[in-house]
Short mmCIF file of C-alpha atoms in Angstrom, two decimals:
data_model
loop_
_atom_site.label_atom_id
_atom_site.label_comp_id
_atom_site.label_asym_id
_atom_site.label_seq_id
_atom_site.Cartn_x
_atom_site.Cartn_y
_atom_site.Cartn_z
CA MET A 1 17.85 -5.11 6.22
CA ASN A 2 15.08 -6.43 8.44
CA ILE A 3 15.65 -8.36 11.58
CA ILE A 4 13.82 -10.13 13.93
CA PHE A 5 14.91 -10.93 17.37
CA ILE A 6 14.05 -13.83 19.17
CA GLY A 7 14.38 -13.57 22.91
CA ALA A 8 13.92 -10.24 24.90
CA GLY A 9 16.12 -10.78 27.78
CA ASN A 10 19.31 -8.69 28.76
CA VAL A 11 21.58 -9.27 25.61
CA ALA A 12 18.22 -9.26 23.11
CA THR A 13 17.22 -6.01 24.93
CA HIS A 14 20.85 -4.13 24.65
CA LEU A 15 21.75 -5.64 21.24
CA ALA A 16 18.35 -4.61 19.85
CA LYS A 17 18.80 -1.29 21.14
CA ALA A 18 21.96 -0.71 19.94
CA LEU A 19 21.31 -1.98 16.28
CA HIS A 20 17.90 -0.10 16.29
CA ALA A 21 19.97 3.26 17.11
CA LYS A 22 22.20 2.46 14.13
CA LYS A 23 18.97 2.56 11.97
CA GLN A 24 18.57 -1.33 11.73
CA HIS A 25 15.17 -2.27 11.08
CA ILE A 26 14.16 -4.63 13.94
CA VAL A 27 10.74 -5.56 12.54
CA GLN A 28 9.30 -8.39 15.06
CA VAL A 29 10.48 -9.32 18.81
CA VAL A 30 9.52 -13.04 19.79
CA SER A 31 9.29 -13.88 23.52
CA ARG A 32 7.81 -16.33 25.71
CA THR A 33 6.92 -13.31 27.96
CA THR A 34 4.29 -11.05 26.88
CA LEU A 35 5.72 -8.04 28.74
CA SER A 36 9.28 -8.71 28.09
CA ALA A 37 8.20 -9.08 23.98
CA GLN A 38 5.89 -5.87 24.19
CA LYS A 39 8.34 -3.71 26.00
CA LEU A 40 11.47 -4.36 23.77
CA ALA A 41 9.18 -4.18 20.58
CA GLU A 42 7.81 -0.70 21.55
CA SER A 43 11.10 0.51 22.10
CA VAL A 44 12.55 -0.80 18.63
CA GLY A 45 9.34 -0.10 16.90
CA ALA A 46 8.67 -3.69 16.27
CA SER A 47 5.55 -5.93 16.18
CA TRP A 48 5.72 -8.89 18.89
CA THR A 49 4.49 -12.50 19.47
CA THR A 50 4.61 -14.93 22.25
CA THR A 51 4.28 -17.91 19.54
CA PRO A 52 7.68 -18.89 17.40
CA GLU A 53 5.16 -20.37 14.84
CA GLU A 54 4.18 -16.75 14.07
CA ILE A 55 7.75 -15.59 13.23
CA GLU A 56 7.55 -13.81 10.20
CA LYS A 57 9.61 -13.60 7.19
CA ALA A 58 13.25 -11.41 7.58
CA ASP A 59 17.01 -11.26 5.93
CA VAL A 60 18.25 -12.06 9.77
CA TYR A 61 17.07 -13.76 12.75
CA ILE A 62 18.77 -13.33 15.73
CA TYR A 63 18.68 -15.54 18.55
CA ALA A 64 19.21 -14.46 22.35
CA VAL A 65 17.52 -16.82 24.63
CA SER A 66 18.74 -18.99 27.14
CA ASP A 67 21.45 -22.14 25.81
CA SER A 68 18.69 -24.84 26.84
CA ALA A 69 15.71 -22.70 24.64
CA LEU A 70 17.64 -22.54 21.75
CA GLN A 71 17.40 -25.60 19.87
CA GLU A 72 13.26 -26.12 20.30
CA VAL A 73 13.01 -22.44 18.97
CA ILE A 74 15.34 -22.82 16.27
CA ARG A 75 13.07 -25.91 15.28
CA ARG A 76 9.77 -24.24 16.13
CA ASN A 77 10.68 -20.96 13.39
CA PRO A 78 8.70 -21.95 10.51
CA GLN A 79 10.94 -19.17 8.26
CA LYS A 80 14.09 -21.55 7.30
CA LYS A 81 15.65 -18.87 5.02
CA GLY A 82 17.54 -15.86 5.65
CA LEU A 83 20.62 -15.67 8.08
CA HIS A 84 19.97 -17.26 11.43
CA ILE A 85 22.15 -16.13 14.17
CA HIS A 86 22.57 -16.99 17.75
CA THR A 87 24.45 -15.25 20.34
CA ALA A 88 25.30 -17.77 22.88
CA GLY A 89 28.98 -18.57 23.74
CA SER A 90 29.19 -22.06 24.41
CA LEU A 91 27.12 -23.40 21.69
CA PRO A 92 28.69 -24.22 18.44
CA LEU A 93 27.32 -22.89 14.82
CA SER A 94 26.51 -26.50 14.25
CA VAL A 95 23.10 -26.00 16.33
CA PHE A 96 21.51 -24.77 13.14
CA GLU A 97 22.41 -27.73 10.98
CA GLY A 98 19.63 -29.83 9.41
CA GLU A 99 16.94 -26.84 10.19
CA MET A 100 18.51 -23.78 8.63
CA GLU A 101 20.39 -23.49 5.41
CA ARG A 102 22.47 -20.22 6.56
CA GLY A 103 23.55 -19.90 9.96
CA GLY A 104 26.01 -17.61 12.01
CA VAL A 105 27.41 -16.47 15.71
CA PHE A 106 27.58 -13.04 17.09
CA TYR A 107 28.73 -13.52 20.44
CA PRO A 108 29.13 -10.26 22.46
CA LEU A 109 31.79 -10.55 25.27
CA GLN A 110 30.39 -8.84 27.99
CA THR A 111 27.80 -9.24 31.00
CA PHE A 112 24.53 -7.29 30.75
CA SER A 113 22.01 -6.10 33.11
CA LYS A 114 18.98 -4.60 32.11
CA GLN A 115 19.19 -1.33 34.02
CA LYS A 116 22.94 -0.56 33.28
CA PRO A 117 23.26 1.20 29.88
CA VAL A 118 26.00 -0.55 27.86
CA ASP A 119 28.64 1.11 25.29
CA PHE A 120 28.68 -1.41 22.27
CA ALA A 121 31.72 0.38 20.88
CA LYS A 122 33.86 -1.10 23.47
CA ILE A 123 32.37 -4.51 23.71
CA PRO A 124 34.47 -7.30 21.86
CA LEU A 125 31.91 -9.14 18.96
CA PHE A 126 33.12 -12.62 17.97
CA ILE A 127 31.63 -13.54 14.81
CA GLU A 128 31.57 -16.88 12.79
CA ALA A 129 29.64 -17.94 9.71
CA ASN A 130 29.36 -20.98 7.31
CA SER A 131 30.00 -19.12 4.11
CA ALA A 132 32.23 -16.10 3.03
CA THR A 133 28.72 -14.01 2.45
CA ASP A 134 27.44 -14.43 5.41
CA ARG A 135 31.00 -13.66 7.34
CA GLU A 136 30.65 -10.31 5.61
CA LEU A 137 27.42 -9.57 6.17
CA LEU A 138 28.28 -10.32 9.87
CA GLN A 139 31.35 -8.38 10.02
CA LYS A 140 29.54 -5.28 8.59
CA LEU A 141 26.69 -5.77 11.10
CA ALA A 142 29.19 -6.04 13.84
CA ASP A 143 31.46 -3.16 12.44
CA SER A 144 28.72 -0.96 12.87
CA LEU A 145 28.33 -1.45 16.55
CA SER A 146 31.70 -2.38 17.95
CA LYS A 147 35.60 -1.34 17.08
CA LYS A 148 36.65 -4.75 18.23
CA VAL A 149 35.40 -7.55 15.96
CA TYR A 150 37.17 -10.92 15.85
CA ALA A 151 36.59 -13.79 13.85
CA ALA A 152 36.73 -16.91 15.96
CA ASP A 153 35.57 -20.53 15.54
CA SER A 154 33.05 -22.58 17.65
CA GLN A 155 36.13 -24.18 19.40
CA GLN A 156 37.64 -20.98 20.27
CA ARG A 157 34.35 -19.31 21.13
CA GLN A 158 34.07 -21.84 23.91
CA GLN A 159 37.38 -21.52 25.31
CA LEU A 160 36.68 -17.50 25.44
CA HIS A 161 33.66 -18.33 27.27
CA LEU A 162 35.48 -20.66 29.66
CA ALA A 163 38.28 -18.09 30.20
CA ALA A 164 35.71 -15.22 31.21
CA VAL A 165 34.02 -17.57 33.56
CA PHE A 166 36.98 -17.66 35.27
CA ALA A 167 38.09 -14.06 35.11
CA CYS A 168 34.40 -12.68 35.44
CA ASN A 169 32.09 -14.82 37.29
CA PHE A 170 34.40 -16.37 39.39
CA THR A 171 35.94 -12.88 40.22
CA ASN A 172 32.93 -11.48 41.06
CA HIS A 173 32.60 -14.30 43.40
CA LEU A 174 35.85 -14.35 45.18
CA PHE A 175 34.43 -10.25 45.59
CA ALA A 176 31.44 -11.78 47.24
CA VAL A 177 33.40 -13.96 49.45
CA ALA A 178 35.63 -11.22 50.47
CA GLU A 179 32.31 -8.91 51.13
CA GLN A 180 31.19 -11.71 53.85
CA LEU A 181 34.37 -11.95 55.34
CA LEU A 182 34.51 -7.95 55.67
CA ASN A 183 31.21 -8.02 57.13
CA GLU A 184 32.00 -10.42 59.95
CA ALA A 185 34.84 -8.35 61.13
CA LYS A 186 32.59 -5.10 60.90
CA LEU A 187 34.43 -3.61 58.05
CA PRO A 188 33.18 -2.10 54.64
CA PHE A 189 33.73 -3.75 51.20
CA ASP A 190 35.30 -0.06 50.23
CA VAL A 191 38.12 -0.36 51.90
CA LEU A 192 39.44 -3.21 49.19
CA ARG A 193 38.57 -1.05 46.17
CA PRO A 194 41.96 0.23 45.84
CA LEU A 195 43.37 -3.18 46.16
CA ILE A 196 41.24 -4.44 43.30
CA GLU A 197 41.65 -1.51 41.02
CA GLU A 198 45.51 -1.88 41.65
CA THR A 199 45.13 -5.77 41.17
CA VAL A 200 43.33 -5.07 37.23
CA GLN A 201 45.51 -1.95 36.40
CA LYS A 202 48.46 -4.25 37.10
CA THR A 203 47.31 -6.69 34.31
CA THR A 204 47.59 -3.70 31.75
CA THR A 205 51.35 -3.35 32.00
CA MET A 206 52.43 -7.12 33.43
CA SER A 207 50.71 -10.76 32.63
CA PRO A 208 48.80 -11.89 35.67
CA LEU A 209 51.43 -14.72 36.00
CA ASP A 210 54.14 -12.10 36.54
CA ALA A 211 51.81 -10.05 38.85
CA GLN A 212 51.05 -12.68 41.33
CA THR A 213 51.76 -11.61 45.20
CA GLY A 214 50.24 -13.21 48.31
CA PRO A 215 51.23 -15.72 50.59
CA ALA A 216 50.87 -18.87 48.24
CA ILE A 217 53.08 -17.40 45.77
CA ARG A 218 55.72 -16.64 48.47
CA HIS A 219 55.02 -20.14 50.19
CA ASP A 220 54.49 -18.50 53.86
CA LEU A 221 52.84 -21.46 55.55
CA ASN A 222 52.43 -19.44 58.67
CA VAL A 223 50.03 -17.21 57.10
CA MET A 224 48.19 -19.93 54.88
CA ASP A 225 47.76 -22.14 58.02
CA LYS A 226 46.23 -18.98 59.86
CA HIS A 227 43.88 -18.06 56.83
CA ILE A 228 42.66 -21.55 56.73
CA ALA A 229 42.08 -21.60 60.35
CA ALA A 230 40.21 -18.49 60.19
CA LEU A 231 37.78 -20.20 57.49
CA THR A 232 36.30 -23.18 59.68
CA ALA A 233 32.72 -21.52 59.70
CA HIS A 234 33.21 -21.75 55.69
CA LEU A 235 34.42 -25.08 54.66
CA LEU A 236 33.75 -24.82 50.98
CA TRP A 237 35.82 -21.21 51.02
CA GLN A 238 38.57 -23.50 52.99
CA ASP A 239 38.88 -25.72 50.16
CA ILE A 240 38.86 -23.11 47.50
CA TYR A 241 41.43 -21.28 49.28
CA ARG A 242 43.91 -24.56 49.33
CA LEU A 243 43.13 -25.38 45.80
CA ILE A 244 43.76 -21.80 44.47
CA SER A 245 46.95 -21.76 46.48
CA GLU A 246 48.11 -24.88 45.25
CA SER A 247 47.37 -23.64 41.64
CA ILE A 248 49.27 -20.39 42.42
CA GLN A 249 52.36 -22.25 43.62
CA THR A 250 51.94 -24.97 40.50
CA ARG A 251 52.06 -22.29 37.87
CA LYS A 252 55.51 -20.62 38.54
CA MET B 1 60.82 12.62 65.21
CA ASN B 2 63.52 10.05 64.31
CA ILE B 3 62.33 6.83 62.58
CA ILE B 4 64.35 3.71 61.55
CA PHE B 5 63.28 1.05 58.92
CA ILE B 6 63.67 -2.35 59.46
CA GLY B 7 63.66 -4.07 56.37
CA ALA B 8 64.43 -2.40 52.66
CA GLY B 9 61.88 -4.39 50.60
CA ASN B 10 58.79 -3.33 48.60
CA VAL B 11 56.27 -2.30 51.46
CA ALA B 12 59.88 -0.62 53.32
CA THR B 13 60.56 1.31 50.02
CA HIS B 14 57.48 2.87 49.42
CA LEU B 15 56.39 3.47 52.93
CA ALA B 16 60.11 5.15 53.84
CA LYS B 17 59.87 7.37 50.70
CA ALA B 18 56.36 8.59 51.15
CA LEU B 19 57.25 9.25 54.73
CA HIS B 20 60.16 11.16 53.85
CA ALA B 21 58.60 12.99 51.09
CA LYS B 22 56.59 14.41 54.28
CA LYS B 23 59.66 15.85 55.69
CA GLN B 24 59.60 12.76 58.43
CA HIS B 25 63.55 11.90 59.59
CA ILE B 26 64.46 8.62 58.55
CA VAL B 27 67.91 8.15 59.98
CA GLN B 28 68.56 4.56 59.52
CA VAL B 29 67.67 1.22 57.22
CA VAL B 30 68.32 -1.75 58.45
CA SER B 31 68.40 -4.99 55.85
CA ARG B 32 70.12 -8.15 55.51
CA THR B 33 71.01 -7.06 52.02
CA THR B 34 73.49 -4.68 51.57
CA LEU B 35 72.48 -3.33 48.30
CA SER B 36 68.76 -3.13 49.32
CA ALA B 37 69.69 -0.91 52.76
CA GLN B 38 72.24 1.06 50.69
CA LYS B 39 69.90 1.75 47.93
CA LEU B 40 66.75 2.94 50.54
CA ALA B 41 68.89 4.60 52.71
CA GLU B 42 70.15 6.92 50.07
CA SER B 43 67.24 7.66 48.50
CA VAL B 44 65.82 9.00 52.13
CA GLY B 45 68.92 10.45 53.31
CA ALA B 46 70.00 7.70 55.87
CA SER B 47 72.62 5.35 57.11
CA TRP B 48 72.28 1.78 57.10
CA THR B 49 73.34 -1.31 58.48
CA THR B 50 73.04 -5.02 57.60
CA THR B 51 73.22 -6.00 61.57
CA PRO B 52 70.07 -5.51 63.90
CA GLU B 53 72.63 -5.18 66.72
CA GLU B 54 73.74 -1.73 65.15
CA ILE B 55 70.08 -0.21 65.23
CA GLU B 56 70.58 3.04 66.42
CA LYS B 57 68.16 4.93 69.00
CA ALA B 58 65.11 6.38 67.40
CA ASP B 59 61.57 7.53 68.21
CA VAL B 60 60.04 5.13 66.03
CA TYR B 61 60.84 1.87 64.61
CA ILE B 62 59.10 0.37 61.42
CA TYR B 63 59.45 -3.11 61.07
CA ALA B 64 58.70 -4.38 57.10
CA VAL B 65 60.52 -7.96 57.13
CA SER B 66 58.70 -11.02 56.21
CA ASP B 67 56.45 -12.34 58.78
CA SER B 68 58.70 -15.12 59.51
CA ALA B 69 61.85 -12.80 60.07
CA LEU B 70 60.15 -10.53 62.03
CA GLN B 71 60.25 -11.94 65.71
CA GLU B 72 63.92 -12.68 65.20
CA VAL B 73 64.79 -9.14 64.47
CA ILE B 74 62.71 -7.96 67.11
CA ARG B 75 64.46 -9.75 69.81
CA ARG B 76 67.84 -8.78 67.98
CA ASN B 77 66.87 -5.27 68.07
CA PRO B 78 69.16 -3.77 71.27
CA GLN B 79 66.72 -0.63 71.45
CA LYS B 80 64.10 -1.56 73.54
CA LYS B 81 62.45 1.75 74.25
CA GLY B 82 60.58 4.14 71.57
CA LEU B 83 57.31 2.97 69.46
CA HIS B 84 57.77 -0.16 67.72
CA ILE B 85 55.57 -0.97 64.81
CA HIS B 86 54.96 -3.79 62.45
CA THR B 87 53.30 -3.46 58.97
CA ALA B 88 52.17 -7.05 58.75
CA GLY B 89 48.24 -7.90 58.09
CA SER B 90 48.31 -11.54 59.27
CA LEU B 91 50.38 -10.81 62.64
CA PRO B 92 48.91 -9.76 66.07
CA LEU B 93 50.02 -6.53 67.92
CA SER B 94 51.29 -8.96 70.61
CA VAL B 95 54.25 -9.89 68.75
CA PHE B 96 56.10 -7.39 70.64
CA GLU B 97 54.93 -8.67 73.84
CA GLY B 98 58.09 -9.43 76.23
CA GLU B 99 60.46 -7.52 74.36
CA MET B 100 59.29 -4.20 73.75
CA GLU B 101 57.41 -1.96 76.33
CA ARG B 102 55.73 -0.13 73.20
CA GLY B 103 54.16 -1.71 70.30
CA GLY B 104 51.76 -0.71 67.32
CA VAL B 105 50.75 -1.51 63.86
CA PHE B 106 50.70 0.15 60.69
CA TYR B 107 49.10 -2.06 58.05
CA PRO B 108 48.94 -0.49 54.18
CA LEU B 109 46.06 -2.12 52.26
CA GLN B 110 47.72 -2.11 49.11
CA THR B 111 50.10 -4.52 46.76
CA PHE B 112 53.49 -2.84 46.15
CA SER B 113 55.84 -3.49 43.22
CA LYS B 114 59.41 -1.90 43.29
CA GLN B 115 59.15 -0.34 40.07
CA LYS B 116 55.72 0.75 40.25
CA PRO B 117 54.95 4.33 42.37
CA VAL B 118 52.00 4.37 44.50
CA ASP B 119 49.76 7.37 45.85
CA PHE B 120 49.69 6.76 49.53
CA ALA B 121 46.45 9.33 49.65
CA LYS B 122 44.35 6.78 48.27
CA ILE B 123 45.60 3.58 50.24
CA PRO B 124 43.79 2.75 53.37
CA LEU B 125 45.78 2.28 56.38
CA PHE B 126 44.89 0.46 59.27
CA ILE B 127 46.44 1.41 62.77
CA GLU B 128 46.53 -0.37 66.20
CA ALA B 129 48.42 0.27 69.35
CA ASN B 130 48.60 -0.63 72.92
CA SER B 131 48.02 3.10 74.47
CA ALA B 132 45.87 6.11 73.62
CA THR B 133 48.93 8.12 73.17
CA ASP B 134 50.57 5.80 70.75
CA ARG B 135 47.37 5.59 68.85
CA GLU B 136 47.34 9.15 68.63
CA LEU B 137 50.79 9.16 67.44
CA LEU B 138 50.07 6.51 64.94
CA GLN B 139 47.01 8.28 63.62
CA LYS B 140 48.88 11.58 63.26
CA LEU B 141 51.50 9.89 61.30
CA ALA B 142 48.98 7.78 58.95
CA ASP B 143 47.06 11.20 58.62
CA SER B 144 49.91 12.65 56.91
CA LEU B 145 50.03 10.06 54.28
CA SER B 146 46.38 8.85 53.84
CA LYS B 147 42.97 10.18 53.90
CA LYS B 148 41.68 6.78 54.79
CA VAL B 149 42.81 5.74 57.94
CA TYR B 150 40.97 2.74 59.96
CA ALA B 151 41.27 1.75 63.58
CA ALA B 152 41.44 -2.19 63.39
CA ASP B 153 42.38 -4.88 66.06
CA SER B 154 44.37 -7.37 65.32
CA GLN B 155 41.58 -9.94 64.67
CA GLN B 156 39.82 -7.42 62.22
CA ARG B 157 43.45 -7.04 60.61
CA GLN B 158 43.79 -10.84 60.17
CA GLN B 159 40.02 -10.96 58.67
CA LEU B 160 41.16 -7.92 56.23
CA HIS B 161 44.07 -9.86 55.13
CA LEU B 162 42.17 -12.83 54.30
CA ALA B 163 39.41 -11.04 52.47
CA ALA B 164 42.29 -9.26 50.57
CA VAL B 165 43.68 -12.65 49.42
CA PHE B 166 40.38 -13.72 48.14
CA ALA B 167 39.69 -10.48 46.38
CA CYS B 168 43.10 -9.63 44.76
CA ASN B 169 45.65 -12.56 44.71
CA PHE B 170 43.23 -15.09 44.12
CA THR B 171 41.61 -12.85 41.44
CA ASN B 172 44.85 -12.23 39.91
CA HIS B 173 45.42 -16.00 39.61
CA LEU B 174 41.96 -16.61 37.94
CA PHE B 175 43.20 -13.80 35.42
CA ALA B 176 46.32 -15.96 35.03
CA VAL B 177 44.44 -18.89 34.49
CA ALA B 178 41.85 -17.28 31.78
CA GLU B 179 45.13 -16.06 30.10
CA GLN B 180 46.15 -19.31 29.31
CA LEU B 181 43.34 -20.29 28.62
CA LEU B 182 42.77 -17.84 26.04
CA ASN B 183 46.57 -18.67 24.70
CA GLU B 184 45.45 -21.90 23.89
CA ALA B 185 42.59 -20.85 21.88
CA LYS B 186 45.30 -18.15 20.25
CA LEU B 187 43.07 -15.01 21.27
CA PRO B 188 44.75 -12.33 23.15
CA PHE B 189 43.72 -11.74 27.17
CA ASP B 190 42.89 -8.30 26.21
CA VAL B 191 39.60 -9.45 24.60
CA LEU B 192 38.53 -9.87 28.56
CA ARG B 193 39.43 -6.23 29.77
CA PRO B 194 36.02 -4.66 29.00
CA LEU B 195 34.37 -7.49 30.84
CA ILE B 196 36.71 -7.23 33.99
CA GLU B 197 36.54 -3.57 34.09
CA GLU B 198 32.72 -3.91 34.02
CA THR B 199 32.67 -6.91 36.41
CA VAL B 200 34.69 -4.65 38.90
CA GLN B 201 32.68 -1.43 38.01
CA LYS B 202 29.43 -3.13 38.93
CA THR B 203 30.70 -3.62 42.66
CA THR B 204 30.28 -0.08 43.09
CA THR B 205 26.85 -0.01 42.46
CA MET B 206 25.57 -2.87 43.82
CA SER B 207 26.67 -5.91 45.94
CA PRO B 208 28.76 -8.87 44.51
CA LEU B 209 26.17 -11.08 45.68
CA ASP B 210 23.52 -9.60 43.75
CA ALA B 211 25.95 -8.89 40.24
CA GLN B 212 26.67 -12.69 40.34
CA THR B 213 26.03 -14.15 36.53
CA GLY B 214 27.33 -16.80 34.32
CA PRO B 215 26.29 -20.49 34.15
CA ALA B 216 26.56 -21.68 37.94
CA ILE B 217 24.02 -18.74 39.20
CA ARG B 218 21.65 -19.85 36.38
CA HIS B 219 22.46 -23.65 37.20
CA ASP B 220 22.78 -24.15 33.50
CA LEU B 221 24.23 -27.89 33.84
CA ASN B 222 24.82 -27.90 30.07
CA VAL B 223 27.59 -25.23 29.59
CA MET B 224 29.04 -26.47 33.06
CA ASP B 225 29.69 -29.92 31.84
CA LYS B 226 31.04 -28.51 28.49
CA HIS B 227 33.62 -26.11 30.66
CA ILE B 228 34.68 -29.20 32.70
CA ALA B 229 34.99 -31.22 30.02
CA ALA B 230 37.15 -28.53 28.25
CA LEU B 231 39.72 -28.65 31.62
CA THR B 232 40.53 -32.11 31.31
CA ALA B 233 44.26 -31.06 30.52
CA HIS B 234 44.15 -28.71 33.96
CA LEU B 235 42.44 -31.09 36.72
CA LEU B 236 43.16 -28.59 39.37
CA TRP B 237 41.29 -25.98 37.48
CA GLN B 238 38.68 -28.18 36.75
CA ASP B 239 38.31 -28.97 40.64
CA ILE B 240 38.60 -25.15 41.19
CA TYR B 241 35.62 -24.67 38.41
CA ARG B 242 33.53 -27.22 40.48
CA LEU B 243 34.22 -25.81 43.75
CA ILE B 244 33.36 -22.01 43.12
CA SER B 245 30.27 -22.83 40.84
CA GLU B 246 29.09 -25.16 43.87
CA SER B 247 30.12 -21.90 46.40
CA ILE B 248 28.29 -19.45 44.16
CA GLN B 249 25.13 -21.92 43.92
CA THR B 250 25.23 -21.96 47.79
CA ARG B 251 25.27 -18.44 48.64
CA LYS B 252 22.11 -17.59 47.17
#
């Protein structure tokens, strides 16, 4: 099976390398950036181009470009046959409609950094396709990489992406807020590590809803008032403190 | 050294048992609740009472009661000698002023559940005292339990507590939000686990500020608008989504 990658960013790089390691044939890498295209193409033994109009014929086209660029590159791809797959959490399968006959989605739920190697075997993969045949093809491709393959339609995938934003992107930002608050008190972020690990670990044995602790769930207004007063130099964080506390108190 | 525990909740239980295991003499447990007092007293070989006026003479008194109850129980304790220590993150050392001659703070930065055993050796302990002698006594007590003992004044401790609320209590709530969003899409919370682990793991090699990913930091308005639209049934979460996204975009 010949595969062409459109995109050479973090997702494309990790996915292409993982497929290459599983003996899949990556024949071409397409990217606006010469350097990225060249680098990824070299590491998987493929040719490369910066021009979508030069995309060759293949069995599968995997698009791993920014959500905003996807529509244009689909339009400019002269190859209308084959299976066209995107990797975006928040875009529906229907983006291929009117351009390609066969569309699919292959969404790896993980945060990728270029430098950091990832173990695909542990990454949940969410697949979607228009036909049973293509669903099967995607299932095989996914099974070759990961032990956790799920079918998810476009609506489920969008909700999944939204949940991931809360649980990961927003969580990371709260870590950044905590880091700055600690810096202001001349304390290292490291002192929070055991507490963070315990917070995550607890969710493996109980629902986060039942694991909730802290001043908001205890309705400890004394402490909450002190905390809000301590945030006068960070008005946005004050609002975040109030809203999340309100949300904690509403849920129970 | 004789120790009396005032309080028999999660913090008191874990701390008393850990000190008992290190051969410290817990001589009395004081709690409003007969059952809690009895249970903890039994497990550490101490007597118990529900009446603060019956507190006996000891070398050290450790208060692990709710912030709002602390002031009253200090006042009602007839024993004004000895070292009086509280365990609260957001209360200053000065709560003992005018009542006790010698005050101190012993703050374990961890979230305790009664059922779940904790390894004190890994819990950061923050200590504070009015005199060098008591600081030394607290340091010894803390060193016997944990490898991570820090001196922190009342202002540092309050900022620490605030940072912990963001990094742990609020993070746990974001997990709860994610869990409900996934439930609505008939997906299990487990699919997020690898992503959550990676998010936490990343902070060991880089600052959370540099590790930020997601639609907000990419200024991906398309995705953000879709997410906000998907939250129309949860107006509070919509506001949280907007505020945290704004805060992410402001930081860089």
